[in-house]
XYZ file of C-alpha atoms in Angstrom:
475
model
C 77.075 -109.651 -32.843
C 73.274 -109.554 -31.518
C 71.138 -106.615 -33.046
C 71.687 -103.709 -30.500
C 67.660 -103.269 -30.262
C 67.785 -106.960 -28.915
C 69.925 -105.725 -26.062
C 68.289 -103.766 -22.556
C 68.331 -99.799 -23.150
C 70.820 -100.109 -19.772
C 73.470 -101.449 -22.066
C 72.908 -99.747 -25.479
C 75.223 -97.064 -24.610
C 77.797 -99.538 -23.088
C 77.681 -101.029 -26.642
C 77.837 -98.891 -28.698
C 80.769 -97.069 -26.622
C 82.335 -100.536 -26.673
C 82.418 -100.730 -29.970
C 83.403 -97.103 -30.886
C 86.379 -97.745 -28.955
C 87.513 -100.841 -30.480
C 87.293 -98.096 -33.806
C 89.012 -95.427 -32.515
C 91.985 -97.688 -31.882
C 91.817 -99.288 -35.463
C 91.447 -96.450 -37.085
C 95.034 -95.405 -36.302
C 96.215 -98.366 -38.142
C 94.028 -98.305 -41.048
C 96.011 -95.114 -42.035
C 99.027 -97.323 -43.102
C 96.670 -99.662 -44.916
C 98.080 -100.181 -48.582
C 95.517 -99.843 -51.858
C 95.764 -103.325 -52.124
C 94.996 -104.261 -48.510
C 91.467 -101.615 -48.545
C 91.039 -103.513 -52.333
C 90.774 -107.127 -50.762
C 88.403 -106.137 -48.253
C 85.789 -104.287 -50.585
C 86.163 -107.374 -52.822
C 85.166 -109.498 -50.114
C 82.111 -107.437 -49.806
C 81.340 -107.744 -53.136
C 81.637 -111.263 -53.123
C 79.228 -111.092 -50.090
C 76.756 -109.086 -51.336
C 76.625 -111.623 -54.912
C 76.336 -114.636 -52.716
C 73.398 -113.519 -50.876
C 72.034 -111.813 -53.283
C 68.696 -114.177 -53.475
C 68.517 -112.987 -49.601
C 68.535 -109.418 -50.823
C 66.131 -110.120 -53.181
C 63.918 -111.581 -50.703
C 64.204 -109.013 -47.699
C 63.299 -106.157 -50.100
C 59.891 -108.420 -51.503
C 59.209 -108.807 -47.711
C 59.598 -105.213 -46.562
C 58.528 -103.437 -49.790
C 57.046 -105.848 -51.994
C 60.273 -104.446 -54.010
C 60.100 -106.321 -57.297
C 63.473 -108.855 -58.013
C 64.256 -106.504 -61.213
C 64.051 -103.087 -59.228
C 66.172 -105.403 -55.975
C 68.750 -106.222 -58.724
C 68.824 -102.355 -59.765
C 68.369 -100.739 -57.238
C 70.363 -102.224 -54.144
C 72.565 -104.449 -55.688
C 74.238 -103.094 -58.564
C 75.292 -99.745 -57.547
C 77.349 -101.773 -55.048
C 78.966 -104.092 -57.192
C 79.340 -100.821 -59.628
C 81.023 -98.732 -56.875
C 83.264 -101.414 -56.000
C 84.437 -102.427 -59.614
C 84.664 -98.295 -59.808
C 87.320 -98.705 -56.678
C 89.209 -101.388 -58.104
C 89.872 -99.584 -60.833
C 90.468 -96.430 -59.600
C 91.876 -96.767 -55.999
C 95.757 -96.698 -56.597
C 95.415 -93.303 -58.398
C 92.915 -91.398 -56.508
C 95.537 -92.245 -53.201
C 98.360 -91.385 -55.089
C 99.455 -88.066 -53.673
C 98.732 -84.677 -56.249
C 100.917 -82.677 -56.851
C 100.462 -79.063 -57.397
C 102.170 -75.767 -59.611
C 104.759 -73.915 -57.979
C 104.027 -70.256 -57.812
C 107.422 -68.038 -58.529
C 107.092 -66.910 -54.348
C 106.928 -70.449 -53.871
C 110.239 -71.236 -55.836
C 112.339 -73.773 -53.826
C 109.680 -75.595 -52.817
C 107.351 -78.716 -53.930
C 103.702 -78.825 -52.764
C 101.208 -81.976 -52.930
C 97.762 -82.934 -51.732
C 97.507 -86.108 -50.019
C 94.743 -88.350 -49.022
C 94.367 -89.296 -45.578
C 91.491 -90.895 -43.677
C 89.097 -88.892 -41.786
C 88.853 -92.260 -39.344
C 85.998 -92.908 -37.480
C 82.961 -92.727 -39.327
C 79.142 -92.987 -38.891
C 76.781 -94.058 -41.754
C 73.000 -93.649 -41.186
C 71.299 -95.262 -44.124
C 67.327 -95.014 -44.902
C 64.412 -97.564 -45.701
C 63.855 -96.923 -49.572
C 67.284 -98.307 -50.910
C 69.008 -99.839 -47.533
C 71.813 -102.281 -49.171
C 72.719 -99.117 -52.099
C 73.096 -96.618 -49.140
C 74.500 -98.588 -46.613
C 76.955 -100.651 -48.576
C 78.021 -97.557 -51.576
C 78.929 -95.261 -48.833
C 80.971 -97.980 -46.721
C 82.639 -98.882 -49.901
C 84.266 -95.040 -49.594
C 84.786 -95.502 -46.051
C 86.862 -98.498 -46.466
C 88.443 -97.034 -49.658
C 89.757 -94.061 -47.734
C 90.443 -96.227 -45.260
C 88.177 -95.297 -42.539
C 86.099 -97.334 -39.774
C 82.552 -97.403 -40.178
C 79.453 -97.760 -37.864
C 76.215 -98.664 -39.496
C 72.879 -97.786 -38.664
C 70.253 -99.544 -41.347
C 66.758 -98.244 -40.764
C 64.155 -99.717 -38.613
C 61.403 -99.638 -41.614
C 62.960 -102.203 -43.839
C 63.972 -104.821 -40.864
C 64.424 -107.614 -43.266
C 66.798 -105.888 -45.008
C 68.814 -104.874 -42.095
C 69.285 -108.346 -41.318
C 71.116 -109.122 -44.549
C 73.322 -105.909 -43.962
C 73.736 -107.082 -40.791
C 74.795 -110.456 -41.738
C 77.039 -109.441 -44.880
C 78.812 -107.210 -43.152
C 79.403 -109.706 -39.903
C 80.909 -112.332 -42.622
C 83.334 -109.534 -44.090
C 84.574 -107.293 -41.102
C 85.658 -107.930 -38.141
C 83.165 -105.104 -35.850
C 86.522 -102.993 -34.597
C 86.362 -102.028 -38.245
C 82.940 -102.215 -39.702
C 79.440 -102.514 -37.569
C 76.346 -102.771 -38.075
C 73.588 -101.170 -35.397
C 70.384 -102.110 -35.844
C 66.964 -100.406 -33.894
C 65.064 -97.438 -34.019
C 65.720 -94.151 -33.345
C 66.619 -94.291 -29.957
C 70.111 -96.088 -31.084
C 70.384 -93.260 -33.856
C 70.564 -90.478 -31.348
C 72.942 -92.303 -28.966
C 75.651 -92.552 -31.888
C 74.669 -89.092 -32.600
C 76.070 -88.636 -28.967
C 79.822 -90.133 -30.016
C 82.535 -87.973 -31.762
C 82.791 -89.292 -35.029
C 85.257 -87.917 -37.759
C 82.764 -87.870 -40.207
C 78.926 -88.872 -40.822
C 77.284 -89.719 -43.544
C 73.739 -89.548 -43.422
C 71.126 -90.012 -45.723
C 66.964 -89.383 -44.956
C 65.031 -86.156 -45.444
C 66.146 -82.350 -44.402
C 64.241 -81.948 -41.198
C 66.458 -84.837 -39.635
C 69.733 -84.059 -41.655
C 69.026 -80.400 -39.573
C 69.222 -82.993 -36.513
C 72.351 -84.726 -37.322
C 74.207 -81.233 -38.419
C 73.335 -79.728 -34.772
C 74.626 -83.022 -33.190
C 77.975 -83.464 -35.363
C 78.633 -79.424 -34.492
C 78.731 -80.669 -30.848
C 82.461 -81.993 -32.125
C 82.918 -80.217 -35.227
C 82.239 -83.301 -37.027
C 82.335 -82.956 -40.976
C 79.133 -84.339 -42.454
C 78.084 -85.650 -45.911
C 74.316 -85.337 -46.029
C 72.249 -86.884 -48.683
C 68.701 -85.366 -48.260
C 65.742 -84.577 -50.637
C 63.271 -82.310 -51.974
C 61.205 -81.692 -54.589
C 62.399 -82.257 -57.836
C 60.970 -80.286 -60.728
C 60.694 -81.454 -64.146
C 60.728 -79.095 -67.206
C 58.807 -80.387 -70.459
C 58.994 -77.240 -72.766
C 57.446 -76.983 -76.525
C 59.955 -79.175 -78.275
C 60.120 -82.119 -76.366
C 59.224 -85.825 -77.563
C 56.331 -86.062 -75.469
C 55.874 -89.726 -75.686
C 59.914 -90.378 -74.966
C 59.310 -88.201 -71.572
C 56.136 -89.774 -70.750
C 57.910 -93.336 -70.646
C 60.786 -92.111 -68.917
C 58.632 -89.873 -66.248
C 56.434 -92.776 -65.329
C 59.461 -95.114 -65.275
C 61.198 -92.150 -62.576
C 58.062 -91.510 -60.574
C 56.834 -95.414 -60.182
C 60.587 -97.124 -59.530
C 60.848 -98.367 -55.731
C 56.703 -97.037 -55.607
C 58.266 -93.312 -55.972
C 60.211 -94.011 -52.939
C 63.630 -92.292 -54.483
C 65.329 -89.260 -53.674
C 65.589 -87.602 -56.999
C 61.934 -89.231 -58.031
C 60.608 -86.668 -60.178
C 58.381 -84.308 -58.021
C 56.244 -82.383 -60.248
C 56.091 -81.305 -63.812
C 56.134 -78.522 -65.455
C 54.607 -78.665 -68.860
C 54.221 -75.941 -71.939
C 50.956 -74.776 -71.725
C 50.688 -76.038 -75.693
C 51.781 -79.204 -75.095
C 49.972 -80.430 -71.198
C 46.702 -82.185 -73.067
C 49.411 -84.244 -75.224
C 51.559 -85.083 -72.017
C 48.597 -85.961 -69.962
C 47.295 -88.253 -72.669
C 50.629 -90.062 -72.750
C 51.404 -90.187 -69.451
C 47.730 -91.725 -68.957
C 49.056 -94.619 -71.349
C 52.004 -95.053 -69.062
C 50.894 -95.220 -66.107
C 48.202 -97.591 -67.280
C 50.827 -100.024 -68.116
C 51.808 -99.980 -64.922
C 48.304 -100.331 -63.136
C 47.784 -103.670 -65.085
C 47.074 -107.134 -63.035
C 43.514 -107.665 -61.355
C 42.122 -105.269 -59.867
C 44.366 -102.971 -61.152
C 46.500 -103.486 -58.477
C 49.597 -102.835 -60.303
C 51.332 -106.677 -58.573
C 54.950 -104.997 -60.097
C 55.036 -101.939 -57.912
C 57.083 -101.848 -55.125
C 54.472 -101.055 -51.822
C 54.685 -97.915 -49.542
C 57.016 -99.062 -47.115
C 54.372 -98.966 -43.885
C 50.730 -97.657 -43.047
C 52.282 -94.707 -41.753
C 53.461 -93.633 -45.219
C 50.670 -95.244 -46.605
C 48.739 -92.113 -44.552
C 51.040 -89.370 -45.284
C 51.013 -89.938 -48.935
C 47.587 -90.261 -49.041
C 46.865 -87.280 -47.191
C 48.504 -85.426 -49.698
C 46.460 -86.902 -52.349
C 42.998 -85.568 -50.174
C 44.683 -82.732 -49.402
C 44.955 -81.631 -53.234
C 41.927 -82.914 -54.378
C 40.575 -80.986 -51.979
C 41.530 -77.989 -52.606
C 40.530 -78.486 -56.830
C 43.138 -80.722 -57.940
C 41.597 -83.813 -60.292
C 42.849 -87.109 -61.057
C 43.745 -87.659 -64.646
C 44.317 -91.758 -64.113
C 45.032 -93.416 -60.952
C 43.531 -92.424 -57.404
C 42.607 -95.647 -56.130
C 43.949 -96.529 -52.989
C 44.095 -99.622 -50.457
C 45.511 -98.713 -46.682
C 45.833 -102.905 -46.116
C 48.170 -103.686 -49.093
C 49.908 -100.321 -48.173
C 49.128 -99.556 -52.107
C 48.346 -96.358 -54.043
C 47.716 -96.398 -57.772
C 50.276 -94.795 -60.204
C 48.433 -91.395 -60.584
C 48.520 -88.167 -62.209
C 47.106 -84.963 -61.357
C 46.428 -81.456 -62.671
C 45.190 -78.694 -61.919
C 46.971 -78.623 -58.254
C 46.555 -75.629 -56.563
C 50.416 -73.273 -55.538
C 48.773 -73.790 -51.780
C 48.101 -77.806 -52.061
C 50.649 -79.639 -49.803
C 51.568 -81.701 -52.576
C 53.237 -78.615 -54.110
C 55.146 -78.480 -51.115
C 56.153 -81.450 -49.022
C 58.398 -84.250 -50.971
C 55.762 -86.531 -52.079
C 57.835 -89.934 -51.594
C 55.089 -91.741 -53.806
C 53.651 -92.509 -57.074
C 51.544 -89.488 -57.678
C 52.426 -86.987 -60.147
C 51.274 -83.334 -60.075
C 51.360 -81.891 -63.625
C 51.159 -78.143 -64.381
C 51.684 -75.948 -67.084
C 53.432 -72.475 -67.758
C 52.981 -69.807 -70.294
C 57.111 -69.183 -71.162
C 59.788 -70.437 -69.298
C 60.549 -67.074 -67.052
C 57.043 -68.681 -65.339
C 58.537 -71.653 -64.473
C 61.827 -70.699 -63.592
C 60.126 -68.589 -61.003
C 58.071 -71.426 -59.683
C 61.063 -73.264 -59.304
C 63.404 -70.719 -57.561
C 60.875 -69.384 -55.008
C 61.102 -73.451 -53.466
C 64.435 -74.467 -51.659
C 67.408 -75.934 -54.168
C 65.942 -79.275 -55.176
C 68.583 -82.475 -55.213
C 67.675 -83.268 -59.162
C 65.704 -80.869 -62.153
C 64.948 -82.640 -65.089
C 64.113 -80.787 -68.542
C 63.005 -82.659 -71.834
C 64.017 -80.032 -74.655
C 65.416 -80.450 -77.931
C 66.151 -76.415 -78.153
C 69.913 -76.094 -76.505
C 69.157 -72.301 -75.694
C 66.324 -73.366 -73.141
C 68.334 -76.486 -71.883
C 70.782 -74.083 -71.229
C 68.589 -71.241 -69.848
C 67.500 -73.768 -67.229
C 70.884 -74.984 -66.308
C 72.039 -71.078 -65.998
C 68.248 -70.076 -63.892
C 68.209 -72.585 -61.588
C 70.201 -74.420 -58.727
C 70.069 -77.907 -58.267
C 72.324 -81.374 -56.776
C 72.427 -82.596 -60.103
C 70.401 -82.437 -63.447
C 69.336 -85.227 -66.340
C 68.411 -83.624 -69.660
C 65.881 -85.404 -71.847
C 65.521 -88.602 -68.647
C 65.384 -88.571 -65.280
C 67.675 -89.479 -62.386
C 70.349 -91.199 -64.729
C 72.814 -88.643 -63.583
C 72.779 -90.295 -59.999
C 73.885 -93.801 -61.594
C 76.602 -92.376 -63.656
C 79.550 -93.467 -61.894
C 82.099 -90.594 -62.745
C 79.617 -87.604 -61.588
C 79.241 -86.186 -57.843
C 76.047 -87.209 -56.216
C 74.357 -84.876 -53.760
C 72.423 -82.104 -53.000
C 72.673 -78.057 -52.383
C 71.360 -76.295 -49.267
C 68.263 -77.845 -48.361
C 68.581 -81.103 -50.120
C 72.353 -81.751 -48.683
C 75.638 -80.657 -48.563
C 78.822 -82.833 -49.884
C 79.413 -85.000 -52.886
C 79.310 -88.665 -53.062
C 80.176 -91.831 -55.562
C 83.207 -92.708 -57.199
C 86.257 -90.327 -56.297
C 83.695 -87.758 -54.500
C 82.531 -90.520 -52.274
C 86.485 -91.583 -51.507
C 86.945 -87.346 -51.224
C 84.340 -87.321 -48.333
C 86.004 -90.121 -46.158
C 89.179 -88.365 -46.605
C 90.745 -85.248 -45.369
C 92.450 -83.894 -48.121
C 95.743 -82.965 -46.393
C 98.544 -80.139 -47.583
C 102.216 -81.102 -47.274
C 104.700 -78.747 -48.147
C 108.281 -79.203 -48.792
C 111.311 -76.702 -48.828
C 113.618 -78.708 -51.133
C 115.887 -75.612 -51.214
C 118.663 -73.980 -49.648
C 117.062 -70.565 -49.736
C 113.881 -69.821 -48.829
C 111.647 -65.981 -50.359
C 111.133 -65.696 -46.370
C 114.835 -64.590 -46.025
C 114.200 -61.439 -47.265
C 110.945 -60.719 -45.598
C 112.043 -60.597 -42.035
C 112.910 -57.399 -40.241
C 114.398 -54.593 -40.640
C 111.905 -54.688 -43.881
C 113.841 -52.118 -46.091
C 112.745 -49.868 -48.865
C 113.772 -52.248 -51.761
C 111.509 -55.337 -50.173
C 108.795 -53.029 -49.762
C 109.430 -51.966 -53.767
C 109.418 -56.071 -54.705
C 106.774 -56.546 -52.653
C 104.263 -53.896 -54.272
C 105.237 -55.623 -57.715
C 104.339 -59.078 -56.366
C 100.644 -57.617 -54.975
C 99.935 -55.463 -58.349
């Protein structure tokens, strides 16, 4: 199949109705599909995915300067994880579940089963492409769901392999793969999906909601925000320093749950800015400084944005503790951390999508709890605490998609634990049995397996004595 943005804007709606049809019949028989039959085709995309995984590799050098190890981590093996996860797993999460009889319900036998939403829409973004195209489609096809693809424009390269991969494993009246800007985006907004999955920042997951309410589509939406990090009194300062600048500079900062800001003990900040200095040094090594193992903001676009915000604070008092340097050609910004950031300094409250690091401190933890709740519900908080009462106090004070206690964003790899956001930064769960729970409607069935039925004795002429066992039941 041609990449849609090769074809005249005349026909892109012709294809991608085309298309959607071929789906909607499909989808119909994908409900009878077996756990084996969904099995062989996700192992056939992870076979894909393996053999061109030097053309993953590649792509994500060429549209990111991504480096092979963060390729390897990043894109590839949460697929090859989520699959193995399915393999595993699949027979038992379809398996139908059955549920406790209450004594009004006596006679009957109740069970939850699993059926496919159908036609589904997955709109993946630039900073992981292959993860968040191919993780999500592995639920699809687990539930046993159709699946329309829409890679970003940013990383081009890398929608060619999806493109390709998928093309080798699916015939397109089951999977398909859109490629173009976002001119194709909003015409498959336009179609009346079963369910979309969309992942990208709040401001256009507020677009997709409005357009999926035009059918009272069900949406999973992975978004972002800015995700706090607690480092309070007891905390190994040098083990959260490693593991901050390791967070903040994978991908170039380009992650969802990237740590945001942090939010340091006011005894403790001199000691974490020292260490995090020594960190993100390590990472700044090569000539010039120019850090040759950090992945590149994705386009001079970005390149602008983030660097605005890095004027923006200094601007307004912030000062650079290491890093600052910047270079608009090689789309590069050093790994750098800053303090003294003022409440008002757009850093402090746009998603920074970067390797800059904002570090401020806080008298006792009431102080930053507050800081924290007056911003929307972030998708990750991190704290670094060896004192269970504040780890605790945190978890209890705050709202948050997930949390990692003592490292950062290791809760989104874990593959037993929901992934997603709350309010602002998303709504619905995904990975493992959440991710097959999205693509499925989860679908009560009801049997009377007896003769005689509690409803025999609730019809009218209601008498005195039904009213009497009635009042017992509601007390």
């Amino acid at each position: 199949m041609n990449a849609i943005n090769e074809l005249p804007a005349s026909r892109l709606n012709d294809e991608l109705v085309r298309v959607f049809a071929l789906q909607q019949a499909r989808k119909i028989e994908l409900r009878e599909t077996s756990a084996e039959q969904r099995l062989e085709k996700l192992m056939r995309l992870r076979a894909a995915v393996i053999a061109h995984k030097a053309d993953i590799v590649a792509a994500a050098y060429a549209d990111m300067r991504k480096p092979q190890v963060e390729a390897l981590l990043g894109e590839i093996m949460p697929v090859t994880q989520a699959i193995d996860l399915a393999r595993k797993n699949l027979r038992r999460w379809m398996r139908p579940q059955r549920v406790r009889t209450p004594i009004n319900m006596l006679g009957t036998r109740g069970a939850v089963r699993f059926e496919p939403k159908g036609s589904t829409l997955i709109i993946a973004p630039w900073n992981v492409p292959v993860f968040l195209s191919f993780v999500p489609l592995t639920s699809a096809v687990a539930a046993g769901c159709t699946a329309m693809i829409k890679p970003s424009e940013m990383t081009p390269a890398l929608a060619v392999v999806i493109r390709t991969i998928v093309a080798e494993c699916f015939d397109e009246a089951e999977v398909a793969v859109f490629e173009g800007g976002p001119e194709v985006a909003q015409a498959l907004l336009t179609l009346p999906f079963d369910h979309i999955f969309y992942t990208g920042n709040p401001e256009i997951g507020k677009v997709v909601m409005r357009a999926a309410a035009e059918h009272l589509t069900s949406v999973t939406l992975e978004l972002g925000g800015k995700s706090p990090v607690i480092v309070d009194e007891s905390a190994d300062i040098e083990s959260a320093a490693e593991r901050l600048a390791w967070g903040k500079l994978l991908n170039g900062g380009q992650i969802c749950v990237a740590p945001d800001y942090v939010l340091v003990h006011e005894s403790r900040k001199d000691e974490l800015l020292g260490a995090l200095t020594r960190q993100m040094e390590l990472h700044a090594t090569g000539k010039d400084g120019k850090a040759p193992e950090l992945t590149r903001i994705v386009n001079t676009r970005h390149h602008t944005r983030v660097q605005g915000l890095l004027d923006d604070a200094l601007a307004r008092g912030a000062r650079v503790v290491t890093g600052g340097q910047s270079d608009a050609a090689d789309c590069f910004i050093a790994p750098t951390v800053l303090t003294d950031v003022s409440p008002d300094s757009k850093l402090m409250h746009e998603e920074i999508f970067g390797p800059l690091l904002p570090v401020l401190s806080y008298r006792d933890l009431t102080q930053a709890l507050e800081l924290i709740n007056a911003k929307p519900k972030p998708l990750a908080l991190y704290a670094f605490s060896r004192i269970k009462a504040n780890v605790e106090r945190i978890l209890r004070g705050t709202s948050s998609g997930g949390s990692t206690i003592n490292h950062v964003m290791l809760h989104g790899l874990h593959p037993n634990l929901p992934f997603g956001g709350v309010n602002n930064s998303g709504i619905g769960k995904s990975g493992g049995f959440y991710g097959f729970q999205a693509f499925s409607n989860e679908r009560a069935v009801l049997h009377q397996v007896s003769r005689i039925s509690f409803t025999r004795w609730a019809m009218p002429p209601y008498s005195a004595r039904m009213i009497r066992i009635l009042d017992r039941f509601v007390r």
